[in-house]
Amino acid sequence: MKATSAPSAVRYAIVPKSPAAHLFEVTVTVSNPAPEGQRFTLPAWIPGSYMVREFARNIVTIGATCRGRKIALDKLDKHTWQAAPCKGTLIVTYEVYAWDLSVRAAHLDDTHGFFNGTSVFLCVKGQEHAPCEIDVLRPRGAAFKAWRVATALAPAEGTAALDFGRYLAVDYDELIDSPVEMGTFVHGTFKTCGVTHEVAITGPVPNLDLDRLLRDMKKICEAQIRLFEPGASSRSRVPMSRYVFLLMTVGDGYGGLEHRASTALLASRNDLPVQGQARMSDAYRGFLGLVSHEYFHTWNVKRIKPAVFAPYTLDRENYTRLLWLFEGFTSYYDDLMLVRSGVIAPKDYYELVAKTVANVLRGSGRLKQTVAESSFDAWTKYYRQDENAPNAIVSYYTKGSLVALALDLTIRAQTRGQKSLDDVMRALWQRYGRDFYRGAPEGIAEDAVQPFFEAVSGLDLSEFFATAINGTRDLPLATLLERVGLTLEPVTPENGHPAMGVKTAKRGEEVTLAQVLDGGAAQAAGLSAGDSLVAIDGLRVTSGNLDKLLERYRPGDRVTLHAFRRDELRETSLTLDAPEVTQYRIAETRDRAAAQRREKWLTA
């Protein structure tokens, strides 16, 4: 669908000026600059990735002209500039270094270009709500003739779909919330509930089964639309008129970042389906979980938001204690939607939940930090993890997903199946999300969450919130799963070797302690993260033989261990622990009544 161009106060142009040098050139044209001198800022972080990244550091050169004459452009702080007073049109031109192959920033070489607006588009202060025009220009040279453009931005009149040219944004927020991919990508489409979804895949993927990929993605998207809008049959009930998946494939990579009508994905090309291969690989299942996660954010965080995100303040951290709701609940529904859509079988879903349980129970940080605290500390702890992270923090993603699972099963049990977490999510959507971009934006306040959940479910959830969200006790998942005819049990490793209570990193033949876990043998023996193992009982330790050496011992055996700390050789005695429980198993019982409750849960 094309949009009609209207006079805009702010016009942008971006061109891959030098793919070899990884430089975009950007111009910002302001027809009505502030008479006292126009200020410009670049965001310090990108919504969805809660870490200050200082995108302004990638601006290489910058200058300003007014009516064709150079004027002063003073830098006021790390990401703010002010132009001298200007009577007439003001143009700021700058170069951006783009060499971050991730979903968070910008990347440019002779194979493709990608950028998030937060990395490349200066904000014209005081004119954030003005409409924007963006000229996306082709790089110079015959080598780039076949390049195309993929973005959720609306093309202006005269710009064909997938072509370079002019695109429109209703304001600066939409501009920076609409990433752009350019290159020779594979392009596919599917339609569900009246909405066209596009998929642009950058990077070589031999024997890609595009038809299967589109078919599976369509099932997932439709299941999510119908969760929030059960009667959805036309796009009038869906929060976007068009949606775009931008997928960059690499040899080894994984990540995603949500936007209001698109998502940027990074994945290994080996994660994608191969023609003629009917079996679903674990890697492909994981990729579909990523797709499901980012698509669910279309509702949960892009429109249903914490109050502090409505609107975002992009020059500094925005603290909230609710990321367990917006990331954790999304992490619960991403895999649940795979089974509800029929893309995976229930047994595959049980395996995914069991892995999450093992992941959470492995770290003692879960007994020290609540998911509310984890949410608040995302900026300083979760996104800046160090070697002590397992001992100090819990993930609002993984434990947050188990909180959602526990709450869903609790509501179902206490209301005898009359209510569920689905009802809560739909109510959040109707109250806070459905009209978010149509009027004054409003997010949910932290102290409103529990009362809202209680009002929808009809339950007193004070104990649940106190223990699961504001407490550190382990969740009663085994009891709750039993209600739907499932058992949760630890798996004792077969022929597992004794444990030292560490996570190791291997570099060539060297074995280094990456993490030393609380209460483990290594910590008791005085070992620390960064120590390099040399020998156990006089036998050399290498990356290839550590497990085999440990297999010769039993829990409780005492060994002599040599290790280097920096350049100092240390000797210590270590008493080996029992093998670590690193896996859990979820299995179905024969309880018929419970099976009916389980089917309702997994097919809602």
PDB file of N, CA and C in Angstrom, residues 536-568:
ATOM      1  N   ILE A 536      45.553 -32.696  36.777  1.00  0.00           N
ATOM      2  CA  ILE A 536      44.814 -33.338  37.861  1.00  0.00           C
ATOM      3  C   ILE A 536      45.581 -34.579  38.268  1.00  0.00           C
ATOM      4  N   ASP A 537      45.986 -34.615  39.527  1.00  0.00           N
ATOM      5  CA  ASP A 537      46.805 -35.719  40.038  1.00  0.00           C
ATOM      6  C   ASP A 537      47.994 -35.996  39.125  1.00  0.00           C
ATOM      7  N   GLY A 538      48.639 -34.916  38.681  1.00  0.00           N
ATOM      8  CA  GLY A 538      49.858 -35.040  37.896  1.00  0.00           C
ATOM      9  C   GLY A 538      49.652 -35.326  36.424  1.00  0.00           C
ATOM     10  N   LEU A 539      48.408 -35.498  35.993  1.00  0.00           N
ATOM     11  CA  LEU A 539      48.130 -35.757  34.575  1.00  0.00           C
ATOM     12  C   LEU A 539      47.661 -34.480  33.896  1.00  0.00           C
ATOM     13  N   ARG A 540      48.256 -34.196  32.761  1.00  0.00           N
ATOM     14  CA  ARG A 540      47.972 -32.958  32.044  1.00  0.00           C
ATOM     15  C   ARG A 540      46.492 -32.861  31.645  1.00  0.00           C
ATOM     16  N   VAL A 541      45.923 -31.671  31.846  1.00  0.00           N
ATOM     17  CA  VAL A 541      44.551 -31.397  31.427  1.00  0.00           C
ATOM     18  C   VAL A 541      44.566 -30.694  30.085  1.00  0.00           C
ATOM     19  N   THR A 542      43.770 -31.205  29.142  1.00  0.00           N
ATOM     20  CA  THR A 542      43.603 -30.549  27.846  1.00  0.00           C
ATOM     21  C   THR A 542      42.111 -30.440  27.545  1.00  0.00           C
ATOM     22  N   SER A 543      41.794 -29.653  26.519  1.00  0.00           N
ATOM     23  CA  SER A 543      40.384 -29.492  26.140  1.00  0.00           C
ATOM     24  C   SER A 543      39.777 -30.801  25.682  1.00  0.00           C
ATOM     25  N   GLY A 544      40.616 -31.748  25.277  1.00  0.00           N
ATOM     26  CA  GLY A 544      40.100 -33.009  24.767  1.00  0.00           C
ATOM     27  C   GLY A 544      40.009 -34.128  25.784  1.00  0.00           C
ATOM     28  N   ASN A 545      40.653 -33.955  26.966  1.00  0.00           N
ATOM     29  CA  ASN A 545      40.680 -35.093  27.892  1.00  0.00           C
ATOM     30  C   ASN A 545      40.119 -34.805  29.270  1.00  0.00           C
ATOM     31  N   LEU A 546      39.631 -33.581  29.545  1.00  0.00           N
ATOM     32  CA  LEU A 546      39.172 -33.252  30.886  1.00  0.00           C
ATOM     33  C   LEU A 546      38.060 -34.187  31.340  1.00  0.00           C
ATOM     34  N   ASP A 547      37.054 -34.381  30.504  1.00  0.00           N
ATOM     35  CA  ASP A 547      35.933 -35.249  30.890  1.00  0.00           C
ATOM     36  C   ASP A 547      36.405 -36.678  31.132  1.00  0.00           C
ATOM     37  N   LYS A 548      37.300 -37.161  30.295  1.00  0.00           N
ATOM     38  CA  LYS A 548      37.786 -38.537  30.449  1.00  0.00           C
ATOM     39  C   LYS A 548      38.590 -38.697  31.737  1.00  0.00           C
ATOM     40  N   LEU A 549      39.350 -37.666  32.093  1.00  0.00           N
ATOM     41  CA  LEU A 549      40.079 -37.729  33.356  1.00  0.00           C
ATOM     42  C   LEU A 549      39.111 -37.818  34.537  1.00  0.00           C
ATOM     43  N   LEU A 550      38.073 -36.984  34.515  1.00  0.00           N
ATOM     44  CA  LEU A 550      37.129 -36.961  35.624  1.00  0.00           C
ATOM     45  C   LEU A 550      36.316 -38.245  35.716  1.00  0.00           C
ATOM     46  N   GLU A 551      36.116 -38.926  34.594  1.00  0.00           N
ATOM     47  CA  GLU A 551      35.352 -40.179  34.605  1.00  0.00           C
ATOM     48  C   GLU A 551      36.035 -41.266  35.427  1.00  0.00           C
ATOM     49  N   ARG A 552      37.327 -41.121  35.711  1.00  0.00           N
ATOM     50  CA  ARG A 552      38.057 -42.129  36.468  1.00  0.00           C
ATOM     51  C   ARG A 552      37.881 -41.968  37.983  1.00  0.00           C
ATOM     52  N   TYR A 553      37.130 -40.937  38.363  1.00  0.00           N
ATOM     53  CA  TYR A 553      36.936 -40.666  39.788  1.00  0.00           C
ATOM     54  C   TYR A 553      35.469 -40.815  40.174  1.00  0.00           C
ATOM     55  N   ARG A 554      35.227 -40.836  41.512  1.00  0.00           N
ATOM     56  CA  ARG A 554      33.871 -40.891  42.050  1.00  0.00           C
ATOM     57  C   ARG A 554      33.624 -39.651  42.906  1.00  0.00           C
ATOM     58  N   PRO A 555      32.355 -39.269  43.070  1.00  0.00           N
ATOM     59  CA  PRO A 555      32.063 -38.138  43.958  1.00  0.00           C
ATOM     60  C   PRO A 555      32.671 -38.370  45.333  1.00  0.00           C
ATOM     61  N   GLY A 556      33.247 -37.354  45.910  1.00  0.00           N
ATOM     62  CA  GLY A 556      33.896 -37.452  47.220  1.00  0.00           C
ATOM     63  C   GLY A 556      35.379 -37.722  47.131  1.00  0.00           C
ATOM     64  N   ASP A 557      35.867 -38.155  45.960  1.00  0.00           N
ATOM     65  CA  ASP A 557      37.308 -38.352  45.812  1.00  0.00           C
ATOM     66  C   ASP A 557      38.028 -37.009  45.900  1.00  0.00           C
ATOM     67  N   ARG A 558      39.213 -37.045  46.505  1.00  0.00           N
ATOM     68  CA  ARG A 558      40.007 -35.822  46.633  1.00  0.00           C
ATOM     69  C   ARG A 558      41.169 -35.899  45.643  1.00  0.00           C
ATOM     70  N   VAL A 559      41.334 -34.842  44.885  1.00  0.00           N
ATOM     71  CA  VAL A 559      42.382 -34.821  43.862  1.00  0.00           C
ATOM     72  C   VAL A 559      43.275 -33.601  44.079  1.00  0.00           C
ATOM     73  N   THR A 560      44.467 -33.709  43.554  1.00  0.00           N
ATOM     74  CA  THR A 560      45.398 -32.569  43.564  1.00  0.00           C
ATOM     75  C   THR A 560      45.323 -31.887  42.209  1.00  0.00           C
ATOM     76  N   LEU A 561      45.131 -30.603  42.239  1.00  0.00           N
ATOM     77  CA  LEU A 561      44.929 -29.880  40.987  1.00  0.00           C
ATOM     78  C   LEU A 561      45.937 -28.746  40.876  1.00  0.00           C
ATOM     79  N   HIS A 562      46.538 -28.613  39.695  1.00  0.00           N
ATOM     80  CA  HIS A 562      47.441 -27.501  39.394  1.00  0.00           C
ATOM     81  C   HIS A 562      46.780 -26.586  38.376  1.00  0.00           C
ATOM     82  N   ALA A 563      46.925 -25.272  38.609  1.00  0.00           N
ATOM     83  CA  ALA A 563      46.324 -24.294  37.698  1.00  0.00           C
ATOM     84  C   ALA A 563      47.167 -23.031  37.700  1.00  0.00           C
ATOM     85  N   PHE A 564      47.138 -22.334  36.575  1.00  0.00           N
ATOM     86  CA  PHE A 564      47.778 -21.027  36.482  1.00  0.00           C
ATOM     87  C   PHE A 564      46.743 -19.939  36.745  1.00  0.00           C
ATOM     88  N   ARG A 565      47.100 -18.977  37.608  1.00  0.00           N
ATOM     89  CA  ARG A 565      46.338 -17.734  37.744  1.00  0.00           C
ATOM     90  C   ARG A 565      47.284 -16.624  37.279  1.00  0.00           C
ATOM     91  N   ARG A 566      46.922 -16.049  36.161  1.00  0.00           N
ATOM     92  CA  ARG A 566      47.845 -15.160  35.446  1.00  0.00           C
ATOM     93  C   ARG A 566      49.099 -15.981  35.109  1.00  0.00           C
ATOM     94  N   ASP A 567      50.262 -15.589  35.612  1.00  0.00           N
ATOM     95  CA  ASP A 567      51.480 -16.357  35.325  1.00  0.00           C
ATOM     96  C   ASP A 567      51.994 -17.094  36.555  1.00  0.00           C
ATOM     97  N   GLU A 568      51.099 -17.262  37.558  1.00  0.00           N
ATOM     98  CA  GLU A 568      51.509 -17.910  38.805  1.00  0.00           C
ATOM     99  C   GLU A 568      50.894 -19.302  38.897  1.00  0.00           C
TER     100      GLU A 568
END
